[in-house]
């Protein structure tokens, strides 16, 4: 038996769970915890804003697939962290968020920097707990990591009053987590019914989201057995590599035209780790209107939520597909294959300026080629995000980091920092816009301090690009509050933090300049000026079906 303070119990728990780096900001309510962590080999990354700390932890978690840790003090500290917690919940990212709280005797008194962390985080966390005794911390911490990673991953909030951090308790054997097991395999009758539906369909399609990330081989095997195409959501990018014969591309608001048209024509939809999000489905009532649905998801709460399923199979996607595929007879579907080829020919997907490194798509394609297929890219939210999703070749899951469910501007830079911390030898790019970069621009200081080789690709158009695009197409061209009247010199701003910077506007040999910036050690910012009226197409209008995309050549009032 060893007597430890609550703070040291937490620090030792972090070590026991393989944590090597944490991100956060200290304050009065969590100083004992920071002191205890500083006694261990764990690296403490001082973020410049708690939201940045949360996204740094997310970047580490998304790359490693394991729960990572962020810290915030009470009151405004934890309030700043809330967006990152909600973002992790939306995208199923495992986090353990350790928050300081006022001493137990001051709870409920409106003490200095007191907020009800437990109450605030109930709707945005997978699990949360207010710790009232240091003796409870070994079990609480074990369960926090287990819950964050079990089943559908998500954020767990552990709120620790300051006096619990300083209170001592005897610790003997560290306890195992008491967490209910995740779902096993579905009933054999449900698998047989799903297989029977698949056997008799004529136009099957696999629709895969982030929950299918670890099941790429099984998805490809079922697609081969069914002679079916595979489409992915934004969060499913990288499930199958570019050029895979079964991959039809990303669907949704800015997805591939042919992929969106396939959805309207399939008669069997196998949804794997996808939740029928509105940005993927468009008008839900007209999404795959004639299709039967087999929905595979580890979270039973997603079944029948946004789309009624004919068969709902709860459990790990890979295990379910392993059990289902042998029950499905091999069958070619030549008419369906011919229709797929016809739709691809009728609805080509051509990215403008792809060969020009001074265009947004061309610059992204050039950098992706230079960094290679193993690179990680973290995007911000907006036009830069959609351009990256369309142009950046994703070869494996976990290499395209983006805020999909919550759509949080400011995500890109700190997430890229986290990715570089988690995998120091891997190239990391941050694709961002000027609006998103300004949301967490203070993390340039964190990046410079760490000296990480994150390459920031800034698409600078002086506006909130996707907002302006919607204003142009759907609000009569009234650009209310979407244009930046005061625009910083981002090249000079990066230089002021000690970060190498490059402005592509005056460059003559853009490829050589990009290659030099990417090859140089340490961080760099590359600015590309972008026309504020350069829209991202295709685009599904609000309330429209996916096949009613607006194409660039037809502009605002024509459908495909």
Short mmCIF file of N, CA, C and O in Angstrom, two decimals, residues 110-222:
data_model
loop_
_atom_site.label_atom_id
_atom_site.label_comp_id
_atom_site.label_asym_id
_atom_site.label_seq_id
_atom_site.Cartn_x
_atom_site.Cartn_y
_atom_site.Cartn_z
N UNK A 110 -21.28 29.48 -6.01
CA UNK A 110 -20.86 30.49 -6.99
C UNK A 110 -19.49 31.05 -6.64
O UNK A 110 -19.23 32.26 -6.73
N UNK A 111 -18.60 30.16 -6.26
CA UNK A 111 -17.25 30.55 -5.90
C UNK A 111 -16.51 31.07 -7.13
O UNK A 111 -16.93 30.89 -8.28
N UNK A 112 -15.37 31.71 -6.87
CA UNK A 112 -14.54 32.23 -7.97
C UNK A 112 -14.19 31.10 -8.94
O UNK A 112 -13.69 30.05 -8.54
N UNK A 113 -14.48 31.31 -10.19
CA UNK A 113 -14.20 30.37 -11.28
C UNK A 113 -14.88 29.03 -11.07
O UNK A 113 -14.37 27.98 -11.50
N UNK A 114 -16.08 29.05 -10.49
CA UNK A 114 -16.85 27.81 -10.38
C UNK A 114 -17.90 27.75 -11.48
O UNK A 114 -18.65 28.70 -11.70
N UNK A 115 -17.93 26.64 -12.21
CA UNK A 115 -19.05 26.33 -13.10
C UNK A 115 -19.40 24.86 -12.89
O UNK A 115 -18.58 24.07 -12.43
N UNK A 116 -20.62 24.50 -13.22
CA UNK A 116 -21.09 23.13 -13.06
C UNK A 116 -20.60 22.31 -14.24
O UNK A 116 -21.29 22.12 -15.24
N UNK A 117 -19.38 21.82 -14.13
CA UNK A 117 -18.77 21.05 -15.23
C UNK A 117 -19.58 19.79 -15.51
O UNK A 117 -19.83 19.44 -16.67
N UNK A 118 -20.01 19.12 -14.46
CA UNK A 118 -20.78 17.89 -14.65
C UNK A 118 -22.05 18.18 -15.46
O UNK A 118 -22.34 17.51 -16.45
N UNK A 119 -22.80 19.18 -15.03
CA UNK A 119 -24.04 19.50 -15.73
C UNK A 119 -23.82 19.98 -17.16
O UNK A 119 -24.56 19.61 -18.07
N UNK A 120 -22.77 20.78 -17.35
CA UNK A 120 -22.49 21.31 -18.69
C UNK A 120 -22.11 20.23 -19.68
O UNK A 120 -22.40 20.33 -20.88
N UNK A 121 -21.44 19.19 -19.19
CA UNK A 121 -20.90 18.20 -20.12
C UNK A 121 -21.78 16.97 -20.29
O UNK A 121 -21.45 16.10 -21.10
N UNK A 122 -22.88 16.88 -19.57
CA UNK A 122 -23.77 15.72 -19.75
C UNK A 122 -24.16 15.52 -21.22
O UNK A 122 -24.04 14.42 -21.76
N UNK A 123 -24.60 16.56 -21.94
CA UNK A 123 -25.05 16.31 -23.32
C UNK A 123 -23.93 16.23 -24.34
O UNK A 123 -24.19 15.85 -25.49
N UNK A 124 -22.70 16.58 -23.98
CA UNK A 124 -21.64 16.65 -25.00
C UNK A 124 -20.51 15.66 -24.75
O UNK A 124 -19.57 15.60 -25.54
N UNK A 125 -20.59 14.88 -23.69
CA UNK A 125 -19.56 13.89 -23.39
C UNK A 125 -20.17 12.50 -23.41
O UNK A 125 -21.37 12.32 -23.22
N UNK A 126 -19.33 11.51 -23.65
CA UNK A 126 -19.81 10.13 -23.57
C UNK A 126 -20.07 9.74 -22.12
O UNK A 126 -21.00 9.00 -21.82
N UNK A 127 -19.24 10.25 -21.22
CA UNK A 127 -19.38 9.94 -19.80
C UNK A 127 -18.71 11.07 -19.03
O UNK A 127 -17.74 11.68 -19.51
N UNK A 128 -19.21 11.37 -17.84
CA UNK A 128 -18.55 12.37 -17.01
C UNK A 128 -18.73 12.03 -15.54
O UNK A 128 -19.63 11.28 -15.17
N UNK A 129 -17.82 12.54 -14.73
CA UNK A 129 -17.85 12.23 -13.32
C UNK A 129 -17.25 13.39 -12.53
O UNK A 129 -16.26 13.99 -12.95
N UNK A 130 -17.85 13.71 -11.41
CA UNK A 130 -17.30 14.65 -10.44
C UNK A 130 -16.71 13.81 -9.31
O UNK A 130 -17.45 13.08 -8.61
N UNK A 131 -15.41 13.89 -9.11
CA UNK A 131 -14.72 13.04 -8.14
C UNK A 131 -14.81 13.71 -6.77
O UNK A 131 -14.42 14.87 -6.61
N UNK A 132 -15.27 12.96 -5.78
CA UNK A 132 -15.45 13.53 -4.44
C UNK A 132 -14.47 12.98 -3.40
O UNK A 132 -14.39 13.49 -2.30
N UNK A 133 -13.72 11.93 -3.77
CA UNK A 133 -12.73 11.37 -2.83
C UNK A 133 -11.50 10.95 -3.61
O UNK A 133 -11.60 10.33 -4.69
N UNK A 134 -10.33 11.23 -3.06
CA UNK A 134 -9.10 10.79 -3.71
C UNK A 134 -9.05 9.27 -3.82
O UNK A 134 -8.51 8.72 -4.79
N UNK A 135 -9.64 8.58 -2.84
CA UNK A 135 -9.62 7.11 -2.85
C UNK A 135 -10.36 6.53 -4.04
O UNK A 135 -10.13 5.37 -4.42
N UNK A 136 -11.26 7.31 -4.64
CA UNK A 136 -12.02 6.82 -5.80
C UNK A 136 -11.25 6.95 -7.10
O UNK A 136 -11.65 6.38 -8.13
N UNK A 137 -10.17 7.71 -7.11
CA UNK A 137 -9.51 8.05 -8.37
C UNK A 137 -8.91 6.87 -9.13
O UNK A 137 -8.98 6.84 -10.36
N UNK A 138 -8.31 5.87 -8.46
CA UNK A 138 -7.79 4.75 -9.26
C UNK A 138 -8.87 4.09 -10.13
O UNK A 138 -8.66 3.83 -11.31
N UNK A 139 -10.04 3.85 -9.53
CA UNK A 139 -11.12 3.24 -10.30
C UNK A 139 -11.68 4.21 -11.34
O UNK A 139 -11.97 3.83 -12.47
N UNK A 140 -11.84 5.46 -10.95
CA UNK A 140 -12.38 6.46 -11.88
C UNK A 140 -11.51 6.59 -13.11
O UNK A 140 -12.00 6.63 -14.25
N UNK A 141 -10.19 6.64 -12.91
CA UNK A 141 -9.29 6.81 -14.04
C UNK A 141 -9.28 5.56 -14.93
O UNK A 141 -9.24 5.66 -16.16
N UNK A 142 -9.29 4.38 -14.31
CA UNK A 142 -9.32 3.15 -15.11
C UNK A 142 -10.57 3.11 -15.97
O UNK A 142 -10.53 2.76 -17.16
N UNK A 143 -11.70 3.47 -15.38
CA UNK A 143 -12.95 3.44 -16.13
C UNK A 143 -13.00 4.56 -17.18
O UNK A 143 -13.59 4.37 -18.25
N UNK A 144 -12.39 5.70 -16.89
CA UNK A 144 -12.40 6.79 -17.85
C UNK A 144 -11.74 6.37 -19.16
O UNK A 144 -12.29 6.61 -20.25
N UNK A 145 -10.58 5.74 -19.08
CA UNK A 145 -9.90 5.29 -20.30
C UNK A 145 -10.67 4.17 -20.99
O UNK A 145 -10.77 4.13 -22.22
N UNK A 146 -11.21 3.26 -20.20
CA UNK A 146 -11.94 2.16 -20.79
C UNK A 146 -13.20 2.64 -21.51
O UNK A 146 -13.49 2.22 -22.64
N UNK A 147 -13.95 3.53 -20.88
CA UNK A 147 -15.18 4.03 -21.49
C UNK A 147 -14.87 4.85 -22.73
O UNK A 147 -15.57 4.76 -23.75
N UNK A 148 -13.81 5.65 -22.67
CA UNK A 148 -13.47 6.49 -23.82
C UNK A 148 -13.20 5.66 -25.06
O UNK A 148 -13.50 6.08 -26.18
N UNK A 149 -12.65 4.45 -24.87
CA UNK A 149 -12.21 3.63 -26.00
C UNK A 149 -13.16 2.49 -26.33
O UNK A 149 -13.08 1.92 -27.42
N UNK A 150 -14.07 2.14 -25.43
CA UNK A 150 -14.93 0.98 -25.64
C UNK A 150 -16.06 1.32 -26.60
O UNK A 150 -16.57 2.45 -26.63
N UNK A 151 -16.48 0.31 -27.38
CA UNK A 151 -17.62 0.52 -28.25
C UNK A 151 -17.41 1.68 -29.18
O UNK A 151 -16.39 1.79 -29.87
N UNK A 152 -18.38 2.57 -29.23
CA UNK A 152 -18.22 3.81 -29.99
C UNK A 152 -17.40 4.78 -29.15
O UNK A 152 -17.83 5.22 -28.09
N UNK A 153 -16.18 5.13 -29.58
CA UNK A 153 -15.32 5.97 -28.74
C UNK A 153 -15.94 7.35 -28.51
O UNK A 153 -16.83 7.80 -29.23
N UNK A 154 -15.41 8.04 -27.51
CA UNK A 154 -15.89 9.38 -27.22
C UNK A 154 -15.15 10.00 -26.06
O UNK A 154 -14.30 9.37 -25.43
N UNK A 155 -15.49 11.25 -25.73
CA UNK A 155 -14.79 11.95 -24.65
C UNK A 155 -15.38 11.65 -23.28
O UNK A 155 -16.60 11.56 -23.11
N UNK A 156 -14.49 11.50 -22.32
CA UNK A 156 -14.88 11.32 -20.92
C UNK A 156 -14.31 12.48 -20.12
O UNK A 156 -13.13 12.82 -20.26
N UNK A 157 -15.14 13.11 -19.30
CA UNK A 157 -14.74 14.26 -18.51
C UNK A 157 -14.61 13.84 -17.04
O UNK A 157 -15.56 13.28 -16.47
N UNK A 158 -13.44 14.09 -16.47
CA UNK A 158 -13.20 13.80 -15.05
C UNK A 158 -12.94 15.14 -14.36
O UNK A 158 -11.90 15.77 -14.58
N UNK A 159 -13.88 15.58 -13.55
CA UNK A 159 -13.82 16.88 -12.88
C UNK A 159 -13.33 16.65 -11.45
O UNK A 159 -13.96 15.91 -10.67
N UNK A 160 -12.19 17.26 -11.10
CA UNK A 160 -11.53 16.95 -9.83
C UNK A 160 -11.35 18.22 -9.00
O UNK A 160 -10.56 19.10 -9.35
N UNK A 161 -12.09 18.36 -7.91
CA UNK A 161 -11.89 19.52 -7.03
C UNK A 161 -10.45 19.62 -6.56
O UNK A 161 -9.75 18.60 -6.39
N UNK A 162 -10.02 20.84 -6.31
CA UNK A 162 -8.63 21.06 -5.94
C UNK A 162 -8.25 20.31 -4.67
O UNK A 162 -7.14 19.74 -4.57
N UNK A 163 -9.16 20.28 -3.71
CA UNK A 163 -8.79 19.60 -2.46
C UNK A 163 -8.80 18.08 -2.61
O UNK A 163 -8.17 17.38 -1.81
N UNK A 164 -9.46 17.54 -3.60
CA UNK A 164 -9.34 16.12 -3.90
C UNK A 164 -7.97 15.83 -4.50
O UNK A 164 -7.37 14.77 -4.26
N UNK A 165 -7.43 16.77 -5.24
CA UNK A 165 -6.09 16.61 -5.81
C UNK A 165 -5.02 16.57 -4.72
O UNK A 165 -3.99 15.90 -4.86
N UNK A 166 -5.23 17.30 -3.63
CA UNK A 166 -4.24 17.35 -2.54
C UNK A 166 -4.51 16.34 -1.44
O UNK A 166 -3.62 16.05 -0.62
N UNK A 167 -5.72 15.80 -1.39
CA UNK A 167 -6.06 14.77 -0.40
C UNK A 167 -5.26 13.50 -0.68
O UNK A 167 -4.98 13.16 -1.83
N UNK A 168 -4.88 12.79 0.39
CA UNK A 168 -4.12 11.54 0.20
C UNK A 168 -5.03 10.33 0.38
O UNK A 168 -6.06 10.38 1.06
N UNK A 169 -4.60 9.24 -0.26
CA UNK A 169 -5.33 7.98 -0.13
C UNK A 169 -4.34 6.84 -0.30
O UNK A 169 -3.30 6.98 -0.96
N UNK A 170 -4.64 5.69 0.32
CA UNK A 170 -3.81 4.51 0.17
C UNK A 170 -4.16 3.78 -1.11
O UNK A 170 -5.33 3.54 -1.41
N UNK A 171 -3.12 3.45 -1.87
CA UNK A 171 -3.33 2.75 -3.13
C UNK A 171 -2.55 1.44 -3.07
O UNK A 171 -1.34 1.43 -2.83
N UNK A 172 -3.28 0.35 -3.29
CA UNK A 172 -2.63 -0.96 -3.35
C UNK A 172 -2.57 -1.42 -4.79
O UNK A 172 -1.95 -0.78 -5.65
N UNK A 173 -3.23 -2.51 -5.08
CA UNK A 173 -3.30 -2.99 -6.47
C UNK A 173 -4.20 -2.04 -7.26
O UNK A 173 -5.28 -1.66 -6.82
N UNK A 174 -3.72 -1.66 -8.44
CA UNK A 174 -4.52 -0.77 -9.28
C UNK A 174 -5.69 -1.56 -9.85
O UNK A 174 -5.51 -2.65 -10.39
N UNK A 175 -6.89 -1.03 -9.74
CA UNK A 175 -8.07 -1.82 -10.12
C UNK A 175 -8.25 -1.90 -11.63
O UNK A 175 -7.82 -1.03 -12.39
N UNK A 176 -8.89 -2.97 -12.04
CA UNK A 176 -9.32 -3.07 -13.44
C UNK A 176 -10.61 -2.29 -13.61
O UNK A 176 -11.37 -2.08 -12.65
N UNK A 177 -10.85 -1.85 -14.83
CA UNK A 177 -12.07 -1.08 -15.10
C UNK A 177 -13.30 -1.99 -15.02
O UNK A 177 -13.26 -3.16 -15.41
N UNK A 178 -14.38 -1.43 -14.51
CA UNK A 178 -15.65 -2.15 -14.48
C UNK A 178 -16.54 -1.54 -15.56
O UNK A 178 -17.33 -0.63 -15.31
N UNK A 179 -16.39 -2.04 -16.76
CA UNK A 179 -17.13 -1.49 -17.90
C UNK A 179 -17.86 -2.62 -18.60
O UNK A 179 -17.29 -3.70 -18.82
N UNK A 180 -19.11 -2.39 -18.91
CA UNK A 180 -19.89 -3.40 -19.61
C UNK A 180 -19.26 -3.71 -20.97
O UNK A 180 -18.77 -2.81 -21.66
N UNK A 181 -19.28 -4.98 -21.33
CA UNK A 181 -18.74 -5.38 -22.63
C UNK A 181 -19.58 -4.79 -23.75
O UNK A 181 -20.80 -4.60 -23.62
N UNK A 182 -18.94 -4.50 -24.87
CA UNK A 182 -19.65 -4.00 -26.03
C UNK A 182 -20.50 -5.10 -26.65
O UNK A 182 -20.46 -6.27 -26.26
N UNK A 183 -21.30 -4.75 -27.64
CA UNK A 183 -22.17 -5.75 -28.25
C UNK A 183 -21.37 -6.85 -28.94
O UNK A 183 -20.32 -6.60 -29.53
N UNK A 184 -21.86 -8.06 -28.84
CA UNK A 184 -21.23 -9.16 -29.54
C UNK A 184 -21.77 -9.24 -30.96
O UNK A 184 -22.21 -8.24 -31.52
N UNK A 185 -21.76 -10.43 -31.52
CA UNK A 185 -22.31 -10.60 -32.86
C UNK A 185 -23.83 -10.59 -32.82
O UNK A 185 -24.44 -11.02 -31.83
N UNK A 186 -24.46 -10.11 -33.86
CA UNK A 186 -25.93 -10.14 -33.92
C UNK A 186 -26.44 -11.58 -33.94
O UNK A 186 -25.69 -12.54 -34.15
N UNK A 187 -27.75 -11.73 -33.75
CA UNK A 187 -28.37 -13.05 -33.82
C UNK A 187 -28.15 -13.65 -35.21
O UNK A 187 -28.18 -12.95 -36.22
N UNK A 188 -27.99 -14.96 -35.25
CA UNK A 188 -27.78 -15.64 -36.52
C UNK A 188 -28.95 -15.41 -37.47
O UNK A 188 -28.76 -15.30 -38.70
N UNK A 189 -30.16 -15.30 -36.92
CA UNK A 189 -31.33 -15.07 -37.78
C UNK A 189 -31.27 -13.69 -38.45
O UNK A 189 -31.69 -13.54 -39.61
N UNK A 190 -30.74 -12.70 -37.73
CA UNK A 190 -30.61 -11.37 -38.33
C UNK A 190 -29.56 -11.37 -39.43
O UNK A 190 -29.74 -10.73 -40.49
N UNK A 191 -28.45 -12.05 -39.20
CA UNK A 191 -27.43 -12.15 -40.24
C UNK A 191 -27.97 -12.88 -41.46
O UNK A 191 -27.71 -12.47 -42.61
N UNK A 192 -28.75 -13.93 -41.23
CA UNK A 192 -29.31 -14.69 -42.36
C UNK A 192 -30.31 -13.85 -43.14
O UNK A 192 -30.35 -13.91 -44.38
N UNK A 193 -31.10 -13.06 -42.45
CA UNK A 193 -32.07 -12.20 -43.13
C UNK A 193 -31.35 -11.15 -43.97
O UNK A 193 -31.71 -10.88 -45.12
N UNK A 194 -30.29 -10.55 -43.39
CA UNK A 194 -29.51 -9.57 -44.14
C UNK A 194 -28.90 -10.21 -45.38
O UNK A 194 -28.92 -9.63 -46.49
N UNK A 195 -28.36 -11.41 -45.24
CA UNK A 195 -27.75 -12.10 -46.37
C UNK A 195 -28.78 -12.40 -47.45
O UNK A 195 -28.49 -12.29 -48.66
N UNK A 196 -29.99 -12.77 -47.05
CA UNK A 196 -31.05 -13.05 -48.03
C UNK A 196 -31.42 -11.80 -48.81
O UNK A 196 -31.64 -11.85 -50.03
N UNK A 197 -31.51 -10.65 -48.13
CA UNK A 197 -31.79 -9.39 -48.82
C UNK A 197 -30.68 -9.06 -49.82
O UNK A 197 -30.95 -8.64 -50.95
N UNK A 198 -29.45 -9.27 -49.40
CA UNK A 198 -28.32 -8.96 -50.27
C UNK A 198 -28.28 -9.90 -51.48
O UNK A 198 -27.92 -9.49 -52.59
N UNK A 199 -28.66 -11.14 -51.27
CA UNK A 199 -28.58 -12.12 -52.36
C UNK A 199 -29.55 -11.80 -53.48
O UNK A 199 -29.25 -12.04 -54.66
N UNK A 200 -30.71 -11.23 -53.16
CA UNK A 200 -31.71 -11.03 -54.20
C UNK A 200 -31.77 -9.61 -54.76
O UNK A 200 -32.56 -9.33 -55.65
N UNK A 201 -30.91 -8.71 -54.26
CA UNK A 201 -30.94 -7.34 -54.77
C UNK A 201 -30.22 -7.28 -56.12
O UNK A 201 -29.42 -8.14 -56.46
N UNK A 202 -30.52 -6.23 -56.89
CA UNK A 202 -29.90 -6.04 -58.20
C UNK A 202 -28.90 -4.90 -58.24
O UNK A 202 -27.99 -4.90 -59.07
N UNK A 203 -29.07 -3.91 -57.35
CA UNK A 203 -28.20 -2.72 -57.41
C UNK A 203 -27.70 -2.37 -56.00
O UNK A 203 -28.10 -1.37 -55.42
N UNK A 204 -26.84 -3.21 -55.45
CA UNK A 204 -26.35 -2.96 -54.08
C UNK A 204 -25.28 -1.88 -54.04
O UNK A 204 -24.52 -1.69 -55.01
N UNK A 205 -25.20 -1.19 -52.92
CA UNK A 205 -24.20 -0.14 -52.71
C UNK A 205 -23.80 -0.14 -51.25
O UNK A 205 -24.66 -0.25 -50.36
N UNK A 206 -22.50 -0.02 -50.97
CA UNK A 206 -22.00 0.08 -49.61
C UNK A 206 -21.69 1.53 -49.28
O UNK A 206 -20.95 2.19 -50.01
N UNK A 207 -22.29 2.02 -48.21
CA UNK A 207 -22.18 3.41 -47.77
C UNK A 207 -21.45 3.40 -46.43
O UNK A 207 -21.98 2.90 -45.43
N UNK A 208 -20.22 3.91 -46.40
CA UNK A 208 -19.34 3.70 -45.25
C UNK A 208 -18.90 5.02 -44.63
O UNK A 208 -18.50 5.95 -45.33
N UNK A 209 -18.96 5.08 -43.31
CA UNK A 209 -18.53 6.26 -42.58
C UNK A 209 -17.31 5.98 -41.72
O UNK A 209 -16.62 4.97 -41.88
N UNK A 210 -17.06 6.88 -40.79
CA UNK A 210 -15.88 6.75 -39.94
C UNK A 210 -15.87 5.49 -39.10
O UNK A 210 -14.80 4.99 -38.73
N UNK A 211 -17.04 4.95 -38.79
CA UNK A 211 -17.11 3.74 -38.00
C UNK A 211 -16.64 2.49 -38.72
O UNK A 211 -16.49 1.43 -38.11
N UNK A 212 -16.40 2.60 -40.04
CA UNK A 212 -15.89 1.46 -40.81
C UNK A 212 -14.38 1.49 -40.95
O UNK A 212 -13.81 0.66 -41.65
N UNK A 213 -13.72 2.44 -40.28
CA UNK A 213 -12.29 2.71 -40.53
C UNK A 213 -11.42 1.47 -40.41
O UNK A 213 -10.47 1.30 -41.18
N UNK A 214 -11.71 0.62 -39.45
CA UNK A 214 -10.87 -0.56 -39.23
C UNK A 214 -11.33 -1.77 -40.02
O UNK A 214 -10.80 -2.86 -39.85
N UNK A 215 -12.31 -1.59 -40.89
CA UNK A 215 -12.91 -2.73 -41.60
C UNK A 215 -12.76 -2.59 -43.11
O UNK A 215 -13.59 -3.12 -43.86
N UNK A 216 -11.71 -1.94 -43.57
CA UNK A 216 -11.54 -1.74 -45.00
C UNK A 216 -11.47 -3.05 -45.78
O UNK A 216 -12.09 -3.18 -46.86
N UNK A 217 -10.73 -4.03 -45.28
CA UNK A 217 -10.61 -5.31 -45.98
C UNK A 217 -11.96 -6.01 -46.07
O UNK A 217 -12.31 -6.59 -47.11
N UNK A 218 -12.71 -5.99 -44.98
CA UNK A 218 -14.01 -6.66 -44.98
C UNK A 218 -15.00 -5.95 -45.89
O UNK A 218 -15.81 -6.59 -46.55
N UNK A 219 -14.95 -4.61 -45.91
CA UNK A 219 -15.82 -3.87 -46.82
C UNK A 219 -15.50 -4.22 -48.27
O UNK A 219 -16.41 -4.48 -49.08
N UNK A 220 -14.22 -4.25 -48.60
CA UNK A 220 -13.83 -4.58 -49.98
C UNK A 220 -14.26 -6.00 -50.34
O UNK A 220 -14.71 -6.26 -51.47
N UNK A 221 -14.16 -6.94 -49.39
CA UNK A 221 -14.55 -8.32 -49.67
C UNK A 221 -16.05 -8.44 -49.94
O UNK A 221 -16.47 -9.13 -50.88
N UNK A 222 -16.86 -7.76 -49.13
CA UNK A 222 -18.30 -7.81 -49.37
C UNK A 222 -18.66 -7.12 -50.68
O UNK A 222 -19.53 -7.59 -51.42
#
